[in-house]
């Protein structure tokens, strides 16, 4: 069966990890079955709407390669895909539901609803709309309309019975209709609520699978009743488990959840984040943890999504990112580091062609230690800066007794090398250690401090070799 799935975010804030997982699973199912993946913007809550959020959602999906077949910007047979541009469709459906007897206009004022609620609370009764307007006579309704009273449209809940549906992840779920309110489907300003717009669009856009977070389970009954009132059978629902932080509390800003953009800025590779997010709740039941995009497409299944919470483990994400960085070809890795080096002001934009080989040899020295691309500038800055900044420990090394003299001797020895091969560099420094009869550290430590400004880093000979003769000598003389 070709799945038509949708990611239907409300653009009210930056794209976070949880939503991205919903989008990913929906995308995987569509790609696996040769169906379509839709992006639909549920922007009918105009008070909470945020244009920046819309950009963040689209950018995050694009960054991860989750392309949508229908939706904003790409169009499609059911355009528009932005709900605020579809108001007449919802209004017409609301009218139809009223005409069928599945919905009714409610003229109750906010004041009346507040008083009703307060009275219910005082009497320790469940709160909810008392259905006053459901029972208005035709005359009363006509009088309210003639008086121009503002109204909302409410769904007329069946008084009894229940709704059972088979969730693709959780199995059968039943809700008693009697527990539900006559929920509002159209607001007085003519905007639909989520409870009308989403199920109606799911019908119109021929969605076959609704994949979303478990916080939406309680909406499923309303969605299903509304879908049936519209004359359709509901699609398949799959409610994804919660994502918890390492502290086993719901993932939130406080325990590590961040906007997808933050992961991008930190230098996680999109293919790694995709792999990592896929595993937040889904597993084939094997030990495999590293998946390519193609493997995920072929192996993903809703049946293998668990119904217990997934734990977001950033240590694992770092580990996966480091593995991917080490497995990458050097030229690819250097290319990916370039924007980070540019953002840190270490290299020009665009990169001069003759600089590329140098960048590659610098990155080659750090490939083993790099976990996130955004660490590259910090780790490699000394290769690019003309004016070196020495950290405190390095400063101590170059100011130690006898250091200046050693640095000057090292500069002489390196200056005398016939060529600047790695071997020549190594033998020049080792020669110096030998002729002076000192421990290697007595030369290596001050030299490292002088040319890199720090006391830790990649191998000294490799570093000097990459840095080049002129720059190495300049730095040694500078410090001596
Ligand atoms: N607009 C809803 C949200 O923000 C969509 C829920 C659903 O997928 O039905 O998540």
Tab-separated table of C-alpha atoms and ligand atoms in Angstrom:
chain	number	residue	atom	x	y	z
A	1	UNK	CA	0.000	0.000	0.000
A	2	UNK	CA	1.380	3.390	-0.996
A	3	UNK	CA	1.332	5.529	2.113
A	4	UNK	CA	0.387	9.177	1.961
A	5	UNK	CA	1.735	10.695	5.128
A	6	UNK	CA	1.973	14.211	6.404
A	7	UNK	CA	3.927	16.280	8.825
A	8	UNK	CA	1.545	18.921	10.098
A	9	UNK	CA	3.385	21.238	12.465
A	10	UNK	CA	1.921	24.328	14.035
A	11	UNK	CA	4.501	27.040	13.382
A	12	UNK	CA	4.674	28.420	16.893
A	13	UNK	CA	8.355	27.949	17.715
A	14	UNK	CA	11.628	26.579	16.395
A	15	UNK	CA	11.713	23.023	15.081
A	16	UNK	CA	12.638	20.625	17.871
A	17	UNK	CA	13.794	17.012	17.907
A	18	UNK	CA	10.396	15.486	18.729
A	19	UNK	CA	8.701	17.014	15.708
A	20	UNK	CA	11.580	16.028	13.522
A	21	UNK	CA	11.130	12.395	14.526
A	22	UNK	CA	7.448	12.612	13.540
A	23	UNK	CA	8.480	14.051	10.191
A	24	UNK	CA	11.196	11.443	9.703
A	25	UNK	CA	8.975	8.432	10.403
A	26	UNK	CA	6.283	9.856	8.129
A	27	UNK	CA	8.848	10.488	5.405
A	28	UNK	CA	10.377	7.016	5.753
A	29	UNK	CA	7.013	5.320	5.384
A	30	UNK	CA	6.168	7.345	2.306
A	31	UNK	CA	9.538	6.687	0.687
A	32	UNK	CA	9.458	2.992	1.533
A	33	UNK	CA	6.056	2.443	-0.033
A	34	UNK	CA	6.536	4.726	-3.015
A	35	UNK	CA	3.863	7.041	-1.642
A	36	UNK	CA	3.942	10.740	-0.855
A	37	UNK	CA	5.074	12.812	2.082
A	38	UNK	CA	3.210	16.074	2.627
A	39	UNK	CA	4.094	19.138	4.628
A	40	UNK	CA	1.081	21.000	5.924
A	41	UNK	CA	1.345	24.127	7.998
A	42	UNK	CA	-1.296	24.244	10.715
A	43	UNK	CA	-1.176	27.959	11.322
A	44	UNK	CA	-4.745	28.696	12.331
A	45	UNK	CA	-3.806	29.796	15.824
A	46	UNK	CA	-2.954	33.308	14.773
A	47	UNK	CA	-1.964	34.445	18.251
A	48	UNK	CA	0.799	31.879	18.485
A	49	UNK	CA	1.846	32.015	14.832
A	50	UNK	CA	5.514	32.807	14.287
A	51	UNK	CA	6.927	33.377	10.790
A	52	UNK	CA	10.436	32.512	11.958
A	53	UNK	CA	9.131	29.119	13.069
A	54	UNK	CA	7.889	28.412	9.578
A	55	UNK	CA	11.378	29.048	8.216
A	56	UNK	CA	12.927	26.932	10.933
A	57	UNK	CA	10.642	23.989	10.121
A	58	UNK	CA	11.377	24.106	6.410
A	59	UNK	CA	15.109	24.629	6.887
A	60	UNK	CA	15.384	21.731	9.315
A	61	UNK	CA	13.555	19.369	6.973
A	62	UNK	CA	15.722	20.462	4.055
A	63	UNK	CA	18.917	20.156	6.042
A	64	UNK	CA	18.067	16.538	6.840
A	65	UNK	CA	16.965	15.845	3.290
A	66	UNK	CA	13.333	15.191	4.251
A	67	UNK	CA	11.893	16.481	1.002
A	68	UNK	CA	8.145	16.894	0.758
A	69	UNK	CA	6.240	15.924	-2.361
A	70	UNK	CA	3.365	18.262	-1.669
A	71	UNK	CA	3.228	21.316	0.519
A	72	UNK	CA	4.233	24.939	0.793
A	73	UNK	CA	6.617	26.067	-1.925
A	74	UNK	CA	6.288	22.861	-3.942
A	75	UNK	CA	2.487	22.940	-4.363
A	76	UNK	CA	0.497	19.845	-5.298
A	77	UNK	CA	-2.998	18.718	-6.241
A	78	UNK	CA	-4.496	19.766	-2.898
A	79	UNK	CA	-2.922	23.219	-2.641
A	80	UNK	CA	-2.849	25.380	-0.671
A	81	UNK	CA	-1.107	23.442	2.116
A	82	UNK	CA	-1.079	26.306	4.575
A	83	UNK	CA	-4.247	26.172	6.604
A	84	UNK	CA	-4.716	29.930	6.970
A	85	UNK	CA	-5.117	29.990	3.182
A	86	UNK	CA	-7.902	27.417	3.294
A	87	UNK	CA	-10.496	29.172	5.456
A	88	UNK	CA	-13.444	28.875	3.011
A	89	UNK	CA	-12.920	25.114	2.911
A	90	UNK	CA	-13.333	24.835	6.695
A	91	UNK	CA	-16.248	27.231	6.794
A	92	UNK	CA	-18.065	25.306	4.098
A	93	UNK	CA	-17.449	22.016	5.944
A	94	UNK	CA	-18.728	23.525	9.194
A	95	UNK	CA	-21.923	24.598	7.414
A	96	UNK	CA	-22.324	21.130	6.015
A	97	UNK	CA	-21.903	19.559	9.455
A	98	UNK	CA	-24.511	21.967	10.841
A	99	UNK	CA	-26.925	21.088	8.030
A	100	UNK	CA	-26.401	17.378	8.737
A	101	UNK	CA	-27.026	17.842	12.434
A	102	UNK	CA	-23.450	16.985	13.438
A	103	UNK	CA	-22.666	20.497	14.573
A	104	UNK	CA	-24.427	23.588	15.823
A	105	UNK	CA	-23.891	27.256	16.421
A	106	UNK	CA	-23.228	28.293	19.974
A	107	UNK	CA	-23.908	31.874	21.052
A	108	UNK	CA	-22.790	31.572	24.641
A	109	UNK	CA	-20.679	34.476	25.783
A	110	UNK	CA	-17.335	34.086	27.450
A	111	UNK	CA	-18.907	35.382	30.623
A	112	UNK	CA	-21.582	32.680	30.606
A	113	UNK	CA	-19.010	29.968	29.918
A	114	UNK	CA	-16.816	31.222	32.768
A	115	UNK	CA	-19.745	31.244	35.192
A	116	UNK	CA	-20.835	27.784	34.088
A	117	UNK	CA	-17.329	26.474	34.637
A	118	UNK	CA	-17.039	28.088	38.057
A	119	UNK	CA	-20.388	26.581	39.095
A	120	UNK	CA	-19.326	23.120	37.877
A	121	UNK	CA	-16.088	23.392	39.793
A	122	UNK	CA	-17.863	24.549	42.935
A	123	UNK	CA	-20.220	21.577	42.682
A	124	UNK	CA	-17.223	19.285	42.048
A	125	UNK	CA	-18.717	18.248	38.714
A	126	UNK	CA	-16.666	17.547	35.606
A	127	UNK	CA	-16.274	20.756	33.661
A	128	UNK	CA	-17.496	21.053	30.099
A	129	UNK	CA	-19.960	22.822	27.909
A	130	UNK	CA	-23.529	22.263	29.145
A	131	UNK	CA	-24.882	22.106	25.583
A	132	UNK	CA	-27.318	24.946	26.096
A	133	UNK	CA	-27.166	25.997	22.437
A	134	UNK	CA	-27.468	22.465	21.165
A	135	UNK	CA	-31.076	22.559	22.244
A	136	UNK	CA	-32.075	25.980	20.938
A	137	UNK	CA	-35.269	26.078	18.916
A	138	UNK	CA	-35.183	27.260	15.312
A	139	UNK	CA	-36.820	30.517	16.468
A	140	UNK	CA	-34.268	31.148	19.173
A	141	UNK	CA	-31.474	30.559	16.677
A	142	UNK	CA	-33.024	32.864	14.117
A	143	UNK	CA	-33.421	35.547	16.768
A	144	UNK	CA	-29.747	35.255	17.770
A	145	UNK	CA	-28.689	35.520	14.148
A	146	UNK	CA	-30.997	38.489	13.557
A	147	UNK	CA	-29.485	40.183	16.596
A	148	UNK	CA	-26.056	39.622	15.033
A	149	UNK	CA	-24.717	37.681	18.026
A	150	UNK	CA	-21.248	36.288	17.491
A	151	UNK	CA	-21.098	32.505	17.498
A	152	UNK	CA	-18.775	29.553	17.362
A	153	UNK	CA	-19.586	26.185	15.811
A	154	UNK	CA	-19.484	23.167	18.102
A	155	UNK	CA	-19.406	19.509	17.210
A	156	UNK	CA	-22.444	17.636	18.522
A	157	UNK	CA	-20.874	14.705	20.366
A	158	UNK	CA	-22.846	11.473	20.396
A	159	UNK	CA	-24.220	11.205	23.937
A	160	UNK	CA	-23.169	7.602	24.373
A	161	UNK	CA	-21.249	4.835	22.675
A	162	UNK	CA	-17.513	4.722	22.253
A	163	UNK	CA	-14.833	4.913	19.616
A	164	UNK	CA	-12.305	2.135	19.191
A	165	UNK	CA	-9.404	2.358	16.844
A	166	UNK	CA	-6.343	0.228	16.247
A	167	UNK	CA	-3.228	2.241	16.749
A	168	UNK	CA	-0.383	0.855	14.616
A	169	UNK	CA	1.940	1.066	17.610
A	170	UNK	CA	-0.308	0.594	20.623
A	171	UNK	CA	-3.048	-1.701	19.399
A	172	UNK	CA	-6.718	-1.161	20.238
A	173	UNK	CA	-7.648	2.015	22.055
A	174	UNK	CA	-11.190	2.833	23.181
A	175	UNK	CA	-12.626	6.127	24.346
A	176	UNK	CA	-16.110	6.670	25.735
A	177	UNK	CA	-17.939	9.392	23.825
A	178	UNK	CA	-19.789	10.465	26.930
A	179	UNK	CA	-16.598	11.818	28.456
A	180	UNK	CA	-16.052	14.294	25.677
A	181	UNK	CA	-17.252	17.816	25.326
A	182	UNK	CA	-19.046	19.393	22.369
A	183	UNK	CA	-15.770	20.806	21.145
A	184	UNK	CA	-15.465	23.986	19.115
A	185	UNK	CA	-14.641	23.423	15.446
A	186	UNK	CA	-14.999	26.956	14.105
A	187	UNK	CA	-14.179	30.067	16.076
A	188	UNK	CA	-16.163	33.287	15.985
A	189	UNK	CA	-13.527	34.910	13.761
A	190	UNK	CA	-14.130	32.278	11.082
A	191	UNK	CA	-10.904	30.382	11.782
A	192	UNK	CA	-11.204	26.637	12.313
A	193	UNK	CA	-9.759	24.931	15.364
A	194	UNK	CA	-7.277	22.112	14.997
A	195	UNK	CA	-10.155	19.696	15.696
A	196	UNK	CA	-11.803	20.573	12.400
A	197	UNK	CA	-8.930	21.632	10.179
A	198	UNK	CA	-6.631	18.653	10.734
A	199	UNK	CA	-9.075	15.762	10.204
A	200	UNK	CA	-10.783	17.545	7.325
A	201	UNK	CA	-7.482	18.178	5.570
A	202	UNK	CA	-6.409	14.616	6.243
A	203	UNK	CA	-9.530	13.495	4.376
A	204	UNK	CA	-9.172	15.994	1.538
A	205	UNK	CA	-5.460	15.313	1.148
A	206	UNK	CA	-6.100	11.562	1.141
A	207	UNK	CA	-3.772	10.853	4.038
A	208	UNK	CA	-3.468	7.141	4.798
A	209	UNK	CA	-1.302	7.199	7.950
A	210	UNK	CA	-1.246	9.752	10.724
A	211	UNK	CA	2.004	9.526	12.609
A	212	UNK	CA	2.369	11.905	15.546
A	213	UNK	CA	3.376	12.196	19.170
A	214	UNK	CA	1.467	10.408	21.914
A	215	UNK	CA	0.158	13.684	23.308
A	216	UNK	CA	-2.343	13.543	20.436
A	217	UNK	CA	-3.939	10.238	21.455
A	218	UNK	CA	-6.758	11.991	23.244
A	219	UNK	CA	-7.558	13.914	20.051
A	220	UNK	CA	-7.905	10.741	18.023
A	221	UNK	CA	-11.497	10.110	19.136
A	222	UNK	CA	-12.556	13.604	18.140
A	223	UNK	CA	-10.647	13.271	14.864
A	224	UNK	CA	-12.343	9.969	14.114
A	225	UNK	CA	-15.854	11.148	14.956
A	226	UNK	CA	-15.358	14.209	12.817
A	227	UNK	CA	-13.961	12.184	9.933
A	228	UNK	CA	-16.976	9.877	10.058
A	229	UNK	CA	-19.352	12.829	10.206
A	230	UNK	CA	-17.685	14.030	7.006
A	231	UNK	CA	-18.596	10.684	5.461
A	232	UNK	CA	-15.176	9.026	5.485
A	233	UNK	CA	-13.398	6.208	7.255
A	234	UNK	CA	-10.478	7.365	9.373
A	235	UNK	CA	-6.897	6.697	8.311
A	236	UNK	CA	-4.425	4.588	10.286
A	237	UNK	CA	-3.115	6.233	13.435
A	238	UNK	CA	0.317	5.690	14.930
A	239	UNK	CA	1.141	7.526	18.139
A	240	UNK	CA	4.855	7.717	18.856
A	241	UNK	CA	6.280	7.240	22.339
A	242	UNK	CA	7.532	10.116	24.432
A	243	UNK	CA	11.147	11.146	24.208
A	244	UNK	CA	12.825	11.457	27.601
A	245	UNK	CA	16.008	13.268	28.503
A	246	UNK	CA	18.930	11.436	30.122
A	247	UNK	CA	17.307	12.267	33.486
A	248	UNK	CA	14.277	10.197	32.379
A	249	UNK	CA	12.055	13.273	32.443
A	250	UNK	CA	10.161	14.414	29.347
A	251	UNK	CA	12.647	15.937	26.923
A	252	UNK	CA	12.647	19.666	27.372
A	253	UNK	CA	15.008	22.565	27.032
A	254	UNK	CA	16.304	21.903	30.524
A	255	UNK	CA	17.481	18.351	29.898
A	256	UNK	CA	18.988	18.677	26.490
A	257	UNK	CA	16.261	19.264	23.966
A	258	UNK	CA	17.298	21.961	21.612
A	259	UNK	CA	16.188	23.390	18.338
A	260	UNK	CA	17.364	21.355	15.372
A	261	UNK	CA	19.255	24.445	14.258
A	262	UNK	CA	21.388	24.194	17.409
A	263	UNK	CA	22.448	20.688	16.428
A	264	UNK	CA	23.257	21.962	12.971
A	265	UNK	CA	25.296	24.849	14.361
A	266	UNK	CA	27.131	22.491	16.702
A	267	UNK	CA	28.315	20.538	13.705
A	268	UNK	CA	26.366	17.309	13.892
A	269	UNK	CA	26.196	15.745	10.462
A	270	UNK	CA	22.668	15.646	9.079
A	271	UNK	CA	22.969	11.963	8.160
A	272	UNK	CA	24.033	11.165	11.745
A	273	UNK	CA	21.222	13.135	13.326
A	274	UNK	CA	18.803	11.378	10.984
A	275	UNK	CA	20.167	7.983	12.041
A	276	UNK	CA	20.093	8.954	15.709
A	277	UNK	CA	16.529	10.277	15.602
A	278	UNK	CA	15.349	7.182	13.731
A	279	UNK	CA	16.458	5.132	16.738
A	280	UNK	CA	14.400	7.201	19.193
A	281	UNK	CA	11.671	4.607	19.485
A	282	UNK	CA	12.335	2.410	16.478
A	283	UNK	CA	14.558	-0.647	16.413
A	284	UNK	CA	14.768	-3.635	14.122
A	285	UNK	CA	15.409	-5.832	17.120
A	286	UNK	CA	19.084	-6.343	16.196
A	287	UNK	CA	22.249	-4.716	17.537
A	288	UNK	CA	22.702	-2.582	14.468
A	289	UNK	CA	22.853	1.101	15.310
A	290	UNK	CA	24.397	2.680	12.256
A	291	UNK	CA	22.069	3.008	9.313
A	292	UNK	CA	22.319	4.812	6.028
A	293	UNK	CA	19.341	6.748	4.757
A	294	UNK	CA	18.650	3.953	2.243
A	295	UNK	CA	18.744	1.272	4.933
A	296	UNK	CA	16.331	3.261	7.062
A	297	UNK	CA	13.953	3.578	4.137
A	298	UNK	CA	13.980	-0.130	3.463
A	299	UNK	CA	13.963	-1.353	7.075
A	300	UNK	CA	11.699	1.070	8.922
A	301	UNK	CA	8.333	-0.204	10.060
A	302	UNK	CA	5.691	1.144	12.395
A	303	UNK	CA	5.336	-2.325	13.941
A	304	UNK	CA	8.877	-2.004	15.262
A	305	UNK	CA	8.241	1.281	17.001
A	306	UNK	CA	7.997	0.671	20.733
A	307	UNK	CA	5.334	2.107	22.934
A	308	UNK	CA	7.622	2.876	25.812
A	309	UNK	CA	9.529	6.106	26.051
A	310	UNK	CA	12.752	6.602	24.139
A	311	UNK	CA	15.741	8.181	25.846
A	312	UNK	CA	17.665	10.948	24.158
A	313	UNK	CA	21.313	10.165	24.831
A	314	UNK	CA	23.575	12.930	23.635
A	315	UNK	CA	26.691	10.916	24.499
A	316	UNK	CA	25.595	8.347	21.939
A	317	UNK	CA	24.931	11.084	19.415
A	318	UNK	CA	28.464	12.434	19.911
A	319	UNK	CA	29.862	8.955	19.531
A	320	UNK	CA	27.944	8.380	16.308
A	321	UNK	CA	29.025	11.740	14.957
A	322	UNK	CA	32.679	11.039	15.747
A	323	UNK	CA	32.473	7.667	13.989
A	324	UNK	CA	30.974	9.241	10.904
A	325	UNK	CA	33.615	11.967	10.870
A	326	UNK	CA	36.389	9.389	11.001
A	327	UNK	CA	34.794	7.309	8.265
A	328	UNK	CA	34.536	10.294	5.961
A	329	UNK	CA	37.002	11.002	3.169
A	330	UNK	CA	39.385	13.786	4.047
A	331	UNK	CA	38.311	16.025	1.198
A	332	UNK	CA	34.660	15.656	2.201
A	333	UNK	CA	35.408	16.378	5.838
A	334	UNK	CA	37.478	19.445	4.958
A	335	UNK	CA	34.670	20.713	2.751
A	336	UNK	CA	32.187	20.328	5.615
A	337	UNK	CA	34.501	22.101	8.055
A	338	UNK	CA	34.986	25.097	5.785
A	339	UNK	CA	31.769	26.953	6.749
A	340	UNK	CA	32.632	26.555	10.436
A	341	UNK	CA	36.166	27.874	9.919
A	342	UNK	CA	34.744	30.760	7.933
A	343	UNK	CA	32.154	31.563	10.581
A	344	UNK	CA	34.985	31.744	13.110
A	345	UNK	CA	36.827	34.180	10.854
A	346	UNK	CA	39.796	31.842	10.400
A	347	UNK	CA	39.659	31.544	6.630
A	348	UNK	CA	38.245	33.797	3.920
A	349	UNK	CA	34.959	33.276	2.119
A	350	UNK	CA	35.245	32.166	-0.656
A	351	UNK	CA	38.235	29.992	0.084
A	352	UNK	CA	41.136	30.741	-2.270
A	353	UNK	CA	41.824	27.619	-4.343
A	354	UNK	CA	45.451	27.419	-3.230
A	355	UNK	CA	44.354	27.229	0.391
A	356	UNK	CA	42.316	24.055	0.023
A	357	UNK	CA	45.226	21.647	0.251
A	358	UNK	CA	46.416	23.394	3.413
A	359	UNK	CA	42.957	23.135	4.999
A	360	UNK	CA	42.857	19.450	4.169
A	361	UNK	CA	46.218	18.757	5.743
A	362	UNK	CA	45.185	20.669	8.872
A	363	UNK	CA	41.904	18.746	9.153
A	364	UNK	CA	43.773	15.477	8.543
A	365	UNK	CA	45.609	16.032	11.816
A	366	UNK	CA	42.352	16.409	13.771
A	367	UNK	CA	40.114	13.878	12.043
A	368	UNK	CA	40.681	11.307	14.784
A	369	UNK	CA	39.792	13.659	17.595
A	370	UNK	CA	36.957	15.628	16.072
A	371	UNK	CA	33.453	14.879	17.381
A	372	UNK	CA	31.523	17.838	16.047
A	373	UNK	CA	32.345	20.091	13.117
A	374	UNK	CA	31.887	23.149	15.290
A	375	UNK	CA	34.899	22.031	17.359
A	376	UNK	CA	37.130	22.349	14.293
A	377	UNK	CA	37.780	26.109	14.608
A	378	UNK	CA	38.842	25.820	18.240
A	379	UNK	CA	41.090	22.852	17.527
A	380	UNK	CA	42.755	24.274	14.449
A	381	UNK	CA	42.773	28.041	14.997
A	382	UNK	CA	46.534	28.165	15.538
A	383	UNK	CA	47.109	26.892	12.019
A	384	UNK	CA	45.341	29.898	10.557
A	385	UNK	CA	46.097	32.776	12.912
A	386	UNK	CA	49.012	35.049	12.193
A	387	UNK	CA	49.094	36.396	15.713
A	388	UNK	CA	49.208	33.435	17.976
A	389	UNK	CA	47.547	33.596	21.367
A	390	UNK	CA	49.328	31.487	23.972
A	391	UNK	CA	47.284	29.893	26.681
A	392	UNK	CA	48.628	30.092	30.249
A	393	UNK	CA	50.244	26.689	30.248
A	394	UNK	CA	51.950	27.316	26.920
A	395	UNK	CA	53.158	30.681	28.136
A	396	UNK	CA	54.842	29.007	31.106
A	397	UNK	CA	56.643	26.599	28.780
A	398	UNK	CA	58.087	29.315	26.563
A	399	UNK	CA	59.048	31.450	29.555
A	400	UNK	CA	60.689	28.601	31.465
A	401	UNK	CA	64.392	28.761	32.237
A	402	UNK	CA	66.455	28.063	29.141
A	403	UNK	CA	63.417	27.824	26.884
A	404	UNK	CA	64.277	30.799	24.738
A	405	UNK	CA	67.697	29.412	23.980
A	406	UNK	CA	66.223	26.023	23.051
A	407	UNK	CA	63.668	27.667	20.784
A	408	UNK	CA	66.324	29.605	19.006
A	409	UNK	CA	68.416	26.468	18.550
A	410	UNK	CA	65.343	24.654	17.231
A	411	UNK	CA	64.751	27.447	14.736
A	412	UNK	CA	68.365	27.143	13.561
A	413	UNK	CA	68.139	23.368	13.225
A	414	UNK	CA	64.879	23.537	11.279
A	415	UNK	CA	66.129	26.336	9.087
A	416	UNK	CA	69.032	24.140	8.050
A	417	UNK	CA	66.828	21.327	6.729
A	418	UNK	CA	67.312	20.642	3.037
A	419	UNK	CA	63.634	20.000	2.384
A	420	UNK	CA	60.494	20.182	4.534
A	421	UNK	CA	59.493	16.549	4.448
A	422	UNK	CA	58.073	15.019	7.603
A	423	UNK	CA	61.286	12.980	7.969
A	424	UNK	CA	63.550	16.048	7.719
A	425	UNK	CA	61.497	17.875	10.321
A	426	UNK	CA	61.622	14.921	12.676
A	427	UNK	CA	65.342	14.331	12.278
A	428	UNK	CA	66.137	18.040	12.763
A	429	UNK	CA	64.328	18.099	16.106
A	430	UNK	CA	65.611	14.697	17.188
A	431	UNK	CA	69.132	15.739	16.188
A	432	UNK	CA	68.856	18.727	18.467
A	433	UNK	CA	67.688	16.551	21.370
A	434	UNK	CA	70.630	14.235	20.811
A	435	UNK	CA	73.381	16.839	20.485
A	436	UNK	CA	72.124	18.538	23.633
A	437	UNK	CA	71.759	15.272	25.486
A	438	UNK	CA	68.395	16.317	26.988
A	439	UNK	CA	65.146	14.482	27.497
A	440	UNK	CA	62.887	14.781	24.406
A	441	UNK	CA	60.291	16.732	26.398
A	442	UNK	CA	62.751	19.495	27.131
A	443	UNK	CA	62.753	20.395	23.460
A	444	UNK	CA	59.370	19.167	22.343
A	445	UNK	CA	57.302	20.942	25.000
A	446	UNK	CA	58.614	24.474	24.481
A	447	UNK	CA	58.626	24.043	20.707
A	448	UNK	CA	55.021	22.882	20.729
A	449	UNK	CA	54.027	25.755	23.000
A	450	UNK	CA	55.839	28.270	20.793
A	451	UNK	CA	54.363	27.176	17.481
A	452	UNK	CA	50.835	26.250	18.584
A	453	UNK	CA	50.216	28.440	21.632
A	454	UNK	CA	49.068	25.399	23.591
A	455	UNK	CA	50.377	22.302	25.287
A	456	UNK	CA	48.179	19.654	23.716
A	457	UNK	CA	47.393	18.883	20.131
A	458	UNK	CA	48.315	16.589	17.291
A	459	UNK	CA	51.832	15.157	16.979
A	460	UNK	CA	54.469	17.874	16.973
A	461	UNK	CA	56.312	16.789	13.843
A	462	UNK	CA	53.085	16.485	11.877
A	463	UNK	CA	52.021	19.894	13.125
A	464	UNK	CA	55.257	21.580	12.129
A	465	UNK	CA	55.308	19.768	8.830
A	466	UNK	CA	51.819	21.048	7.969
A	467	UNK	CA	52.454	24.539	9.283
A	468	UNK	CA	55.329	24.963	6.824
A	469	UNK	CA	58.906	26.089	7.157
A	470	UNK	CA	58.570	29.863	7.026
A	471	UNK	CA	55.702	30.015	9.520
A	472	UNK	CA	57.325	27.559	11.947
A	473	UNK	CA	60.607	29.472	11.978
A	474	UNK	CA	58.768	32.777	12.338
A	475	UNK	CA	56.889	31.497	15.378
A	476	UNK	CA	59.987	30.002	16.973
A	477	UNK	CA	61.961	33.221	16.504
A	478	UNK	CA	59.030	35.223	17.784
A	479	UNK	CA	59.039	33.258	21.019
A	480	UNK	CA	62.775	33.125	21.496
B	1	LIG	N1	-0.610	20.759	14.293
B	1	LIG	C1	-0.465	19.657	15.178
B	1	LIG	C2	0.891	19.797	15.864
B	1	LIG	O1	1.312	20.864	16.059
B	1	LIG	C3	-0.586	18.376	14.409
B	1	LIG	C4	-1.047	17.203	15.190
B	1	LIG	C5	-1.351	16.056	14.263
B	1	LIG	O2	-0.391	15.561	13.667
B	1	LIG	O3	-2.500	15.713	14.083
B	1	LIG	O4	1.574	18.882	16.205
